[in-house]
Coordinates of C-alpha atoms in Angstrom, one line a residue:
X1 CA 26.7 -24.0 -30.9
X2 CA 23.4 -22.5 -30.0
X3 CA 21.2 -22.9 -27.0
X4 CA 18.0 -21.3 -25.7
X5 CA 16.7 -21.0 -22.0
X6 CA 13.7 -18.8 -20.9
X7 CA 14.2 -16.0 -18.4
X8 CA 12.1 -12.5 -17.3
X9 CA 12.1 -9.4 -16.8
X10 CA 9.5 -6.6 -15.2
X11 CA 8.0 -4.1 -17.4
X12 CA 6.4 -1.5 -14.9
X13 CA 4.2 -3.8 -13.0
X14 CA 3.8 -6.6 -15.6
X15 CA 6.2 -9.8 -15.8
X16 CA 7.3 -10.3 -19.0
X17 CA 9.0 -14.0 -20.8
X18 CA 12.8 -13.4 -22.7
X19 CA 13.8 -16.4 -24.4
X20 CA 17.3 -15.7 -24.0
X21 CA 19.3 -17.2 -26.9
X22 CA 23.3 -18.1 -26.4
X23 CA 25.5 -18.9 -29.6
X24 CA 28.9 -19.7 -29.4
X25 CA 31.5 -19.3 -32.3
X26 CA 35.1 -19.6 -33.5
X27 CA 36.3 -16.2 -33.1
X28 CA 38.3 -13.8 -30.7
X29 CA 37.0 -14.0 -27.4
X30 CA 34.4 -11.4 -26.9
X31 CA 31.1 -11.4 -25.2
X32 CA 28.3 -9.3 -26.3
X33 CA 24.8 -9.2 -25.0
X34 CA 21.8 -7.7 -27.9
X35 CA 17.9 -6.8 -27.6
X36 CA 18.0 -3.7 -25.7
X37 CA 19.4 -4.9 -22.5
X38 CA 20.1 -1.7 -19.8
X39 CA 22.8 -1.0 -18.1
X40 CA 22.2 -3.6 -15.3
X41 CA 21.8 -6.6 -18.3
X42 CA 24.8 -5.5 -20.1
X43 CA 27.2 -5.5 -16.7
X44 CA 26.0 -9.0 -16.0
X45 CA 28.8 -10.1 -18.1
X46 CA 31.5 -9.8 -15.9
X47 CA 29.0 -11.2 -12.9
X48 CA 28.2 -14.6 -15.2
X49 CA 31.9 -14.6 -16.0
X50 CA 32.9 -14.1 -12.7
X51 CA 30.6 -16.4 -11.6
X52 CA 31.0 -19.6 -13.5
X53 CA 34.8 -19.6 -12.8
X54 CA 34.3 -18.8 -9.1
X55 CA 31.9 -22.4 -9.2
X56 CA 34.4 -24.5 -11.0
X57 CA 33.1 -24.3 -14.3
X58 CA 34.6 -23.9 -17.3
X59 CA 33.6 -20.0 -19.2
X60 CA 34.2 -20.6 -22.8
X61 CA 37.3 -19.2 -25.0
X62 CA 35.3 -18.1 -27.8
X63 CA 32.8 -15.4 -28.6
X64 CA 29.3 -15.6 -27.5
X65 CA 26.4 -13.4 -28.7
X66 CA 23.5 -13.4 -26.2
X67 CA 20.3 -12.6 -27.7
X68 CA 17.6 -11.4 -26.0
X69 CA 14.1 -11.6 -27.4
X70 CA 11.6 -9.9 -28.3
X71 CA 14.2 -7.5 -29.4
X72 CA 11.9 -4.1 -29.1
X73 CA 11.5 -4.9 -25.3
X74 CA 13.9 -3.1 -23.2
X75 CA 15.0 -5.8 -20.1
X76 CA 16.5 -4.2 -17.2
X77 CA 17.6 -5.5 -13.5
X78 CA 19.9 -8.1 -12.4
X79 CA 17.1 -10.7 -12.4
X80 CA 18.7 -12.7 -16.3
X81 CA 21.7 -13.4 -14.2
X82 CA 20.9 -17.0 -14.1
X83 CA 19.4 -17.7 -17.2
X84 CA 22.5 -15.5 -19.1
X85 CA 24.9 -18.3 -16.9
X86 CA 22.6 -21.7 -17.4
X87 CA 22.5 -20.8 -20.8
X88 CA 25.9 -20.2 -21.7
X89 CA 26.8 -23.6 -20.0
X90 CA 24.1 -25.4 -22.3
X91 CA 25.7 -24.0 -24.8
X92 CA 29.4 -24.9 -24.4
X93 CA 27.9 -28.5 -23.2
X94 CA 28.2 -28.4 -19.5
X95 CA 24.6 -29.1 -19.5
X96 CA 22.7 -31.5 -21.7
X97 CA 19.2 -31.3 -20.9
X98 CA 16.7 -29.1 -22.9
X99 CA 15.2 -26.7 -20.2
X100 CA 13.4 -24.1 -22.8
X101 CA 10.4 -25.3 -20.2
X102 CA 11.6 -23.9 -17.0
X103 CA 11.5 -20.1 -16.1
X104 CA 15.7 -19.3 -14.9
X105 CA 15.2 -15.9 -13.2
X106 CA 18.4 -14.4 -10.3
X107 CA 20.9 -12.6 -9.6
X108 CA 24.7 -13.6 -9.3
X109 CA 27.1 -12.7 -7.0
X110 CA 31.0 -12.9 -8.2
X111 CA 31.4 -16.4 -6.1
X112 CA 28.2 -17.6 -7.9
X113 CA 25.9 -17.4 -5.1
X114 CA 22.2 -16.6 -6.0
X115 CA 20.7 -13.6 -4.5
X116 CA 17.1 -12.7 -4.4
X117 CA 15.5 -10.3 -6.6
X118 CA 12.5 -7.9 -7.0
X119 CA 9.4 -8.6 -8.9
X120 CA 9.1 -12.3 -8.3
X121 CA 5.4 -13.3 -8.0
X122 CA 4.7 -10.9 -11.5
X123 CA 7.8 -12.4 -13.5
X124 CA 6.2 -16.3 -12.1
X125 CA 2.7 -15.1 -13.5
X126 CA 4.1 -14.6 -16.7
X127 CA 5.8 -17.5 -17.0
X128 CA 2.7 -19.8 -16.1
X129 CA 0.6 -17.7 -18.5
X130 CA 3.4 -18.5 -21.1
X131 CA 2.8 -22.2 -20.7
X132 CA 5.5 -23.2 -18.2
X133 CA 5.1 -25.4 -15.2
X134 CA 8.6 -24.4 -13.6
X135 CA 10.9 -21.7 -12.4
X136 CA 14.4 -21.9 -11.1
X137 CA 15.1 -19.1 -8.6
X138 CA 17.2 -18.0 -5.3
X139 CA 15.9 -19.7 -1.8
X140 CA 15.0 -16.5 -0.5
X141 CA 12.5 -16.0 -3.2
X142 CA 10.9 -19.6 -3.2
X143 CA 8.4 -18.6 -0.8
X144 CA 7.0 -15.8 -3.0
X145 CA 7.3 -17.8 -6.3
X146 CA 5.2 -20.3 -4.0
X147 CA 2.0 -18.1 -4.2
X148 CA 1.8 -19.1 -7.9
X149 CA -0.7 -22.1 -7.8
X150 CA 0.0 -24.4 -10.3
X151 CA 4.0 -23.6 -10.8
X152 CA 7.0 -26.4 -9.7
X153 CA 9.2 -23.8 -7.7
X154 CA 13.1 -24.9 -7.7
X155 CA 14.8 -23.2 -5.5
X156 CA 19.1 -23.2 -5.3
X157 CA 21.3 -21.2 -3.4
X158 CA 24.7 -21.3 -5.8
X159 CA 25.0 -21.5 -9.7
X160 CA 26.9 -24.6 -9.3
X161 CA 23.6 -25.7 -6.9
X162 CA 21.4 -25.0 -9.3
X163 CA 23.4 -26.9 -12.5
X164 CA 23.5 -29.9 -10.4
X165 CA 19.9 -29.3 -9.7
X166 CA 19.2 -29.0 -13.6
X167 CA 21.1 -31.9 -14.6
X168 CA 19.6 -34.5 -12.0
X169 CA 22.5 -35.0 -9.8
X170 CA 21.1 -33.2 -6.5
X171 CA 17.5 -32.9 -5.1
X172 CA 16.5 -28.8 -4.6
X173 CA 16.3 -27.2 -2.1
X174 CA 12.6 -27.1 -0.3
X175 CA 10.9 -24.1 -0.8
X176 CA 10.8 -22.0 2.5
X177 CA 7.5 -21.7 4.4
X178 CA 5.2 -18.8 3.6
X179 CA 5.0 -15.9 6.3
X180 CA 1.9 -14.7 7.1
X181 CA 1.5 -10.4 6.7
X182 CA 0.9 -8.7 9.9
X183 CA -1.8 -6.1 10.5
X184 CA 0.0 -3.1 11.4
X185 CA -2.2 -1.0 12.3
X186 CA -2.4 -0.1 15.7
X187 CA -5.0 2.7 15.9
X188 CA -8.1 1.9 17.0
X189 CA -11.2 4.6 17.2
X190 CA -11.1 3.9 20.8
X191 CA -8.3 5.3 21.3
X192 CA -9.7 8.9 19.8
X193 CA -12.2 11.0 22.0
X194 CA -15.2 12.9 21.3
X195 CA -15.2 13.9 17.1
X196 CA -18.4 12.0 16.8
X197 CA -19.6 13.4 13.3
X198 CA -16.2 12.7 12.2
X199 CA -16.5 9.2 13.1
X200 CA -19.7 8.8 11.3
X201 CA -17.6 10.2 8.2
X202 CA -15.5 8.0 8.4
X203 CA -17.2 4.9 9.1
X204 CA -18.9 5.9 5.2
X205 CA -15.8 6.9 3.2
X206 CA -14.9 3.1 4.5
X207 CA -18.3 1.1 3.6
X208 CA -18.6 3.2 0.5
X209 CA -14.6 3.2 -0.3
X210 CA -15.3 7.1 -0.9
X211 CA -12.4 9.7 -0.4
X212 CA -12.8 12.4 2.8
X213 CA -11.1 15.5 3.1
X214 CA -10.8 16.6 6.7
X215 CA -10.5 20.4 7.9
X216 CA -10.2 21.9 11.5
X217 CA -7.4 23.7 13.8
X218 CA -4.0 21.9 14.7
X219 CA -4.2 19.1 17.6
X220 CA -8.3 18.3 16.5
X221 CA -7.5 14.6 15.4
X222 CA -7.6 14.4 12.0
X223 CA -4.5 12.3 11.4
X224 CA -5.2 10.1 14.1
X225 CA -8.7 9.7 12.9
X226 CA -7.1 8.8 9.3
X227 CA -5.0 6.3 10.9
X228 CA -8.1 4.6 12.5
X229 CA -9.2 4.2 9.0
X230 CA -6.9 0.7 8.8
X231 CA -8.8 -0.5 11.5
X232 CA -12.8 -0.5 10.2
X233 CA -12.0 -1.4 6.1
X234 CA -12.4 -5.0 5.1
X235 CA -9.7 -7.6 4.7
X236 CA -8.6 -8.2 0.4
X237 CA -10.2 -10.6 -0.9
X238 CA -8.4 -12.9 -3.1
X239 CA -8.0 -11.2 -6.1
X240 CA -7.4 -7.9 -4.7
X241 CA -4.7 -9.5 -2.2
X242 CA -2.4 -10.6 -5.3
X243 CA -3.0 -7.8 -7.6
X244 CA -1.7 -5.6 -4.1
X245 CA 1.3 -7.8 -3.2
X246 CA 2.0 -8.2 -7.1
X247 CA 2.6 -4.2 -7.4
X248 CA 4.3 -4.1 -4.5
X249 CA 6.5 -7.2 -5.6
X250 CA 7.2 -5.2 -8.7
X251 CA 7.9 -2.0 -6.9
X252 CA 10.5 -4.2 -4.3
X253 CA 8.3 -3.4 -1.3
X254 CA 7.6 -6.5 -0.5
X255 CA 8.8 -6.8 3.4
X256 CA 8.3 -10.6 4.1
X257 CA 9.0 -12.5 1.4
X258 CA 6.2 -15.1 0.5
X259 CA 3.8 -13.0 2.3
X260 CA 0.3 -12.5 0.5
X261 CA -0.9 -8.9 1.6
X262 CA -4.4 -9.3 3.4
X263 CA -4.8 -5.9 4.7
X264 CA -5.8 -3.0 2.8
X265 CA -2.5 -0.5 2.4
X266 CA -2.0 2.7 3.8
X267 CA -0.1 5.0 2.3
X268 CA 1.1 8.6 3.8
X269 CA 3.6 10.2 1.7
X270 CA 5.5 13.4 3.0
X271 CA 4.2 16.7 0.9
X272 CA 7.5 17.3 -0.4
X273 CA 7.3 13.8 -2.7
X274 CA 7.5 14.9 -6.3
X275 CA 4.9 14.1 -9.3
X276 CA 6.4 11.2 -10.6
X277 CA 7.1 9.9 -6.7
X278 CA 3.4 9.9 -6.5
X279 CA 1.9 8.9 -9.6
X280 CA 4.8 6.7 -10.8
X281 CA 7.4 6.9 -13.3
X282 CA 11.2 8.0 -12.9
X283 CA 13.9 7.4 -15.3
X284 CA 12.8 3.7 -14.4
X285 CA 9.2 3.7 -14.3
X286 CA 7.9 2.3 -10.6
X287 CA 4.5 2.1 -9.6
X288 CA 4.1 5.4 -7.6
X289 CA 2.3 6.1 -4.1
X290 CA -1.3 6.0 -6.0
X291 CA -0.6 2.5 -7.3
X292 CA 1.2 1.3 -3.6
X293 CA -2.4 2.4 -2.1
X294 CA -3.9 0.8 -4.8
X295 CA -7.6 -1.2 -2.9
X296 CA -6.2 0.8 0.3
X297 CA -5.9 4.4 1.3
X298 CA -3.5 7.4 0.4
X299 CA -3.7 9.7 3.1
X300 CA -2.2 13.7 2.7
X301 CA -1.6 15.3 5.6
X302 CA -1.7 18.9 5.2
X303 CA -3.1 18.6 1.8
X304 CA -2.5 22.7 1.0
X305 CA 1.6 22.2 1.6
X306 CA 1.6 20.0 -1.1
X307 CA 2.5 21.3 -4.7
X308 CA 0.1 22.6 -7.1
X309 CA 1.0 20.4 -9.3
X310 CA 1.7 17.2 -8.1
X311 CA -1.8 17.3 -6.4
X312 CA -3.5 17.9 -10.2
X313 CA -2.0 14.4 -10.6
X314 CA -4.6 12.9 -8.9
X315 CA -7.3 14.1 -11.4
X316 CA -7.2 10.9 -13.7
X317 CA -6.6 8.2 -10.7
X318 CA -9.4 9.8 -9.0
X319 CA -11.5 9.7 -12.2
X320 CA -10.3 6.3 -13.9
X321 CA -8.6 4.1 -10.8
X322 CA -5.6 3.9 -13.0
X323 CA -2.8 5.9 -14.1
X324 CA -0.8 6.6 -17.6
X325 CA 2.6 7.2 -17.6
X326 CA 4.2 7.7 -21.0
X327 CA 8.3 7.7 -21.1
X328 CA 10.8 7.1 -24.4
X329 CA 10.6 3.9 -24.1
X330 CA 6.9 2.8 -23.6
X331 CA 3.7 3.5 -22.2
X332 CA 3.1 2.0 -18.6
X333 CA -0.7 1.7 -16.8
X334 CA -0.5 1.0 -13.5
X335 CA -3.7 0.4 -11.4
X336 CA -4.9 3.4 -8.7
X337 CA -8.2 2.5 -7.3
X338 CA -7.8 4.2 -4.0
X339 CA -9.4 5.8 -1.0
X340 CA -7.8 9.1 -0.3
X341 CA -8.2 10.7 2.9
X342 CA -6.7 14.1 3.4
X343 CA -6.7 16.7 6.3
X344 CA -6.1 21.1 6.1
X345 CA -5.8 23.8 8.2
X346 CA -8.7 26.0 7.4
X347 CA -6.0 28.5 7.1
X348 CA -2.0 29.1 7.2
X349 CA -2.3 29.7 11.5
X350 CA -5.0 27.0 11.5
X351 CA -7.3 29.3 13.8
X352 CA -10.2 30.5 11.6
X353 CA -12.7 28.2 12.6
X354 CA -11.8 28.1 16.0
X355 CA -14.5 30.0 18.1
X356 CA -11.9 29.9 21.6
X357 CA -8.3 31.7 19.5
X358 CA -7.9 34.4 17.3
X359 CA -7.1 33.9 13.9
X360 CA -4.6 36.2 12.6
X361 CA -4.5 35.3 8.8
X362 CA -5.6 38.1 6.6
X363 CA -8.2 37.4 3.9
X364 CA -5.9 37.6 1.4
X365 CA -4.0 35.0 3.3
X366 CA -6.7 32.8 3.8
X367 CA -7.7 33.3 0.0
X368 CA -4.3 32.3 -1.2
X369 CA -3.8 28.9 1.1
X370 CA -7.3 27.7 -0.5
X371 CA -6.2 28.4 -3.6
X372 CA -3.4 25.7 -3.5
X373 CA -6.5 23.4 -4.0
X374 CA -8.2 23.4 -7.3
X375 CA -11.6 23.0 -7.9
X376 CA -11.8 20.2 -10.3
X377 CA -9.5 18.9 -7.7
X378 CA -12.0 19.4 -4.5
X379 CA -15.0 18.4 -6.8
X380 CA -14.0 14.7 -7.1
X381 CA -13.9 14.7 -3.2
X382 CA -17.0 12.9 -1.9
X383 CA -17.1 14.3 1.4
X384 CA -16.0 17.5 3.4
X385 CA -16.2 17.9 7.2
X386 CA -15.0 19.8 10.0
X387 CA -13.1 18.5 13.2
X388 CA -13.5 21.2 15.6
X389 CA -11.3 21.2 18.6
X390 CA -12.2 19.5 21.7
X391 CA -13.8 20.5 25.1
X392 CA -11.9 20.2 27.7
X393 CA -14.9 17.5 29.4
X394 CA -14.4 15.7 25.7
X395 CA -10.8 15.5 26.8
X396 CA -11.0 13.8 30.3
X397 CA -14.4 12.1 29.7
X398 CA -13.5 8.4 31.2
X399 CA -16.7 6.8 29.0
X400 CA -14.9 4.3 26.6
X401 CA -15.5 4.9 22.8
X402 CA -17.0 2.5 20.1
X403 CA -13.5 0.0 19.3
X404 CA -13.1 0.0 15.7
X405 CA -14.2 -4.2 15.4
X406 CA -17.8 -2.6 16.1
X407 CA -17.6 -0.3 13.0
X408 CA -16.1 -2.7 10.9
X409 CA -18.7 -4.8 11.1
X410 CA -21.0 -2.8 9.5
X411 CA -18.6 -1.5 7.4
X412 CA -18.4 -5.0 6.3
X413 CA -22.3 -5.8 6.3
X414 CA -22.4 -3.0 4.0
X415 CA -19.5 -4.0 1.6
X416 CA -21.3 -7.2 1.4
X417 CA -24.8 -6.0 0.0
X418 CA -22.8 -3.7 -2.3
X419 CA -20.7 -6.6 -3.8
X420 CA -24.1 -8.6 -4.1
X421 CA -25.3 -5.6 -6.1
X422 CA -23.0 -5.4 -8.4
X423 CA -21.1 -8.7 -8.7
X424 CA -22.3 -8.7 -12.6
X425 CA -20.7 -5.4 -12.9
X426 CA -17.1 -5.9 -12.3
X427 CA -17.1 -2.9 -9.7
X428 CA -17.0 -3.7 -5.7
X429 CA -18.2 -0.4 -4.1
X430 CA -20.0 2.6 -4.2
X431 CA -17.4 4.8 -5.2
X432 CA -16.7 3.0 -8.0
X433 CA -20.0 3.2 -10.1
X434 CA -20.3 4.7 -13.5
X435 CA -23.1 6.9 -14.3
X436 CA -25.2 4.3 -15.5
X437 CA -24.5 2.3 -12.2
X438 CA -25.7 5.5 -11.0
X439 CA -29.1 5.7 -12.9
X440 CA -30.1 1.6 -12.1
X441 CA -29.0 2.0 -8.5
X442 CA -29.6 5.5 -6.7
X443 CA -33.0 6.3 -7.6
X444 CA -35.0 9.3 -5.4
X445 CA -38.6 9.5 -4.8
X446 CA -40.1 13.1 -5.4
X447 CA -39.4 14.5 -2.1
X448 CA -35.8 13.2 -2.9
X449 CA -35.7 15.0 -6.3
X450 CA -37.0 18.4 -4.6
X451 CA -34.7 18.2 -1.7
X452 CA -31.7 17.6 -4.5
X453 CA -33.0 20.3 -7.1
X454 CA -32.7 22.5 -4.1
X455 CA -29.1 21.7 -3.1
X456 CA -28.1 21.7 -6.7
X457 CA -29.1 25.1 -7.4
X458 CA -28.0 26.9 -3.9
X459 CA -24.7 25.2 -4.1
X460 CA -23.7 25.2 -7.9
X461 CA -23.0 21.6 -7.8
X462 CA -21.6 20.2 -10.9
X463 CA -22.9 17.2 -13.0
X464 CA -19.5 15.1 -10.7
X465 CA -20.6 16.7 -7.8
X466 CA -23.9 15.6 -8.0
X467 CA -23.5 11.5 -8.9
X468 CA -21.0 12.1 -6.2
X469 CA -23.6 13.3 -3.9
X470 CA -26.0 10.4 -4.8
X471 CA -23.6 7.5 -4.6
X472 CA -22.8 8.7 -0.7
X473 CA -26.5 8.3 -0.3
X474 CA -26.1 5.2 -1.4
X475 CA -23.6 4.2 0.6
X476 CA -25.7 5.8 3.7
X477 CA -28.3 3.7 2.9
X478 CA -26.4 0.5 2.8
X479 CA -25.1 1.0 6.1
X480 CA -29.0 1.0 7.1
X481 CA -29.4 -1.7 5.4
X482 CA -32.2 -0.7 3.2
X483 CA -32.7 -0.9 -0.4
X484 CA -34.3 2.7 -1.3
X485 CA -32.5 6.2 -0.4
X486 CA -34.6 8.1 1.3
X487 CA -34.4 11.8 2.1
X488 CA -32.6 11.2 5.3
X489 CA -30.0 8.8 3.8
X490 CA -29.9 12.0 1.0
X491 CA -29.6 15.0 3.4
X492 CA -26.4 13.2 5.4
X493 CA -24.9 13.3 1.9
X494 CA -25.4 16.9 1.2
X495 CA -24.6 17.6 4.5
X496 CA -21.3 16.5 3.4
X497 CA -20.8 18.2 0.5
X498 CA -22.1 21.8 1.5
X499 CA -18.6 22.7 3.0
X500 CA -16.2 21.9 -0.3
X501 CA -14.5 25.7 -0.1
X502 CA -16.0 27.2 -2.8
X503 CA -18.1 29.3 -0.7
X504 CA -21.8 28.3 -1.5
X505 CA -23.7 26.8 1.3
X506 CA -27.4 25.5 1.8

């Protein structure tokens, strides 16, 4: 006898449909499982065995060939469990409806409870953009599966729950309320005295979405000044909220289950994580730390201890806002539109540019710390700055700080005018534009084209550099709220730029 349920699988980030295909015969009993399953897929047959005896269900003496198609797509993880069970018992009889329309997607435990598994919300996407209307899965993933608009979510807790639930004799089980996703941030630039220019750096990395490298002695601020970052950047929107929580569903990051991320993540990887830890990819490809902080931040601390060449990994993310990883077994994109923020020593005892210790690096020391950092690297940085140490009346000073809530307002009024300007462009920010984005939208008067002749020539910009340069003015402007850059909005932004370690300077 033959019978066909549909189940899924994850592919990197993507969910993908398996019609999983069950045919019983006449022969020996034997159970064998085809269409590139991994080792997870081909050990579910002693879990579905297992399983259906432990619920009081008959397994069937015969041989059964499970086929799982399309055939060329490798299926890994626990989560065709169910559908491998549901559709062996449709095929021996023990279930008479035809449910090729519902999506079967869990894993099994030997007694033949359900128990959740990772990827939901981008397996249920697939499944509705296949053309199905419902999806059988554990109670602890109903509330995830809920997100899905326009998808009849069935949750069980049991194999034997969710037979009954198939065949009409029991009602299933209501799908558990959705949780709502904390902010966690708790840094606040409140908190964080004196450092006003790096505040104003800040504050434009966030309304233009720009990346910031941070330099200055130990105990200046910078990570607490990246951690404020949280704090002043705009909620996701709708879109970006499910593409975020859909990676990290994929990736099983997903904390509260059912929760739709609404704040931007923030990402801070140690600098011992290896290249395919931070771009993605493994033996298993998972969506790396670029693709977690994908519409958030990435922040490297001590961006010079990290390795050579798992920081040249960041050239095409940078560049595209995506990232190719190509294995044996396929080629996997995952998205990486990010803000980065990183901090340095200015050298290995972090004293140089202190003008109150004594740096005791030797130039060649110095030298060979900066060279950790390439420069195609540092050229698709957008802005440099220095956080000096503080004052000791910087330190005590008793005069409260601007709160964060006041720079994320115009952080926000900015964001706004800039998704007005290019809401025919399928970009959201500044960082983001192209260079014919560049052309249409950061044009200079003459003074502006002296002013940047001049800065191109004393600091041997680069054709990056320079779009770079102009989209910061951009931003500058916004956050002015006018619609021309002007040759103040333009000198902030070189400002920025004339400290990118390659030892020019206006």
């Amino acid at each position: 006898m033959l019978a066909g349920v549909t189940g899924c699988t994850v592919v990197g980030i993507e969910g993908k449909t398996v019609d999983v295909e069950v045919y019983l015969s006449s022969q020996l009993p034997s159970f064998d499982i085809v269409g590139l399953p991994d080792a997870a897929v081909r050990e579910a047959r002693d879990r579905v065995r297992a399983a259906i005896k432990n619920s009081s269900l008959s397994f069937p003496q015969q041989r059964i060939i499970v086929n799982l198609a399309p055939a060329d797509l490798k299926k890994e993880g626990p989560q065709l469990d169910l559908a491998l069970a549901v559709g062996i018992l449709r095929a021996s009889g023990q279930l008479g409806r035809d449910i090729r329309d519902i999506a079967i997607l869990g894993e099994l435990a030997l007694d033949g409870s359900l128990r959740p598994v990772r990827g939901v919300l981008p397996m249920v996407l697939a499944a509705r953009d296949a053309g199905l209307y419902s999806v059988l899965l554990p109670v602890e993933n109903g509330a995830e599966a809920s997100l899905v608009t326009g998808m009849e979510v069935i949750c069980a807790s049991s194999l034997g729950e969710a037979l009954a639930v198939l065949s009409g004799k029991e009602k299933a089980q209501p799908v558990p309320p959705k949780v709502h996703s904390p902010n966690m941030s708790e840094a606040d630039l409140a908190q964080v005295k004196g450092q006003e220019g790096a505040k104003r750096a800040l504050e434009i990395a966030a309304a233009g979405g720009h990346s910031l490298l941070m330099t200055g002695p130990p105990g200046s601020g910078k990570t607490m000044l990246a951690r404020c970052m949280p704090s002043i950047l705009p909620s996701l929107n709708g879109e970006e909220s499910l593409e975020t929580t859909k990676i990290y569903s994929a990736a099983g990051y997903l904390k509260n289950a059912g929760a739709l991320l609404t704040h931007r993540p923030f990402r801070s990887p140690h600098h011992t994580i290896s290249s395919p830890a931070l771009c993605g990819g493994g033996n298993h490809p998972r969506p790396g730390e670029v693709s977690l902080a994908h519409n958030g931040v990435l922040f490297l601390d001590e961006l010079p201890e990290f390795r050579r060449e798992t920081l040249e990994v960041l050239r095409q993310p940078l560049e595209e806002g995506k990232v190719t990883v190509a294995r044996l077994q396929g080629t996997y994109t995952y998205p990486a539109s990010f803000m980065l923020l990183a901090s340095m020593n200015p050298c290995p005892c972090g004293l140089l540019s202190d003008p109150e210790a004594q740096c005791v690096c030797t130039a060649w020391q110095v030298q060979r710390y900066r060279h950790k950092l390439s420069g195609p690297l540092l050229d698709r940085m957008d802005l440099f700055i220095e956080v000096p140490r503080l004052r000791y009346e910087e330190v005590t000073c008793s005069k409260p700080a601007e709160p964060s809530s006041a720079v994320a307002h115009r952080v926000q009024l900015a964001r706004e005018m800039q998704r007005l300007r290019f809401q025919e462009d399928l970009i959201s920010h500044n960082a983001q534009m192209g260079p014919q984005h560049v052309r249409q939208y950061c044009l200079l008067d003459g003074a502006g084209r002296d002013l940047m002749r001049h800065a191109f020539q004393r600091l041997h910009l680069s054709a990056r550099a320079y779009d770079r340069i102009l989209k910061v003015a951009r931003t500058i402007a916004d956050l002015d709220g006018e619609k021309k850059i002007t040759t103040r909005h333009l000198a902030e932004a070189i400002s920025y730029r004339a400290n990118d370690f390659t030892g020019s300077s206006l």
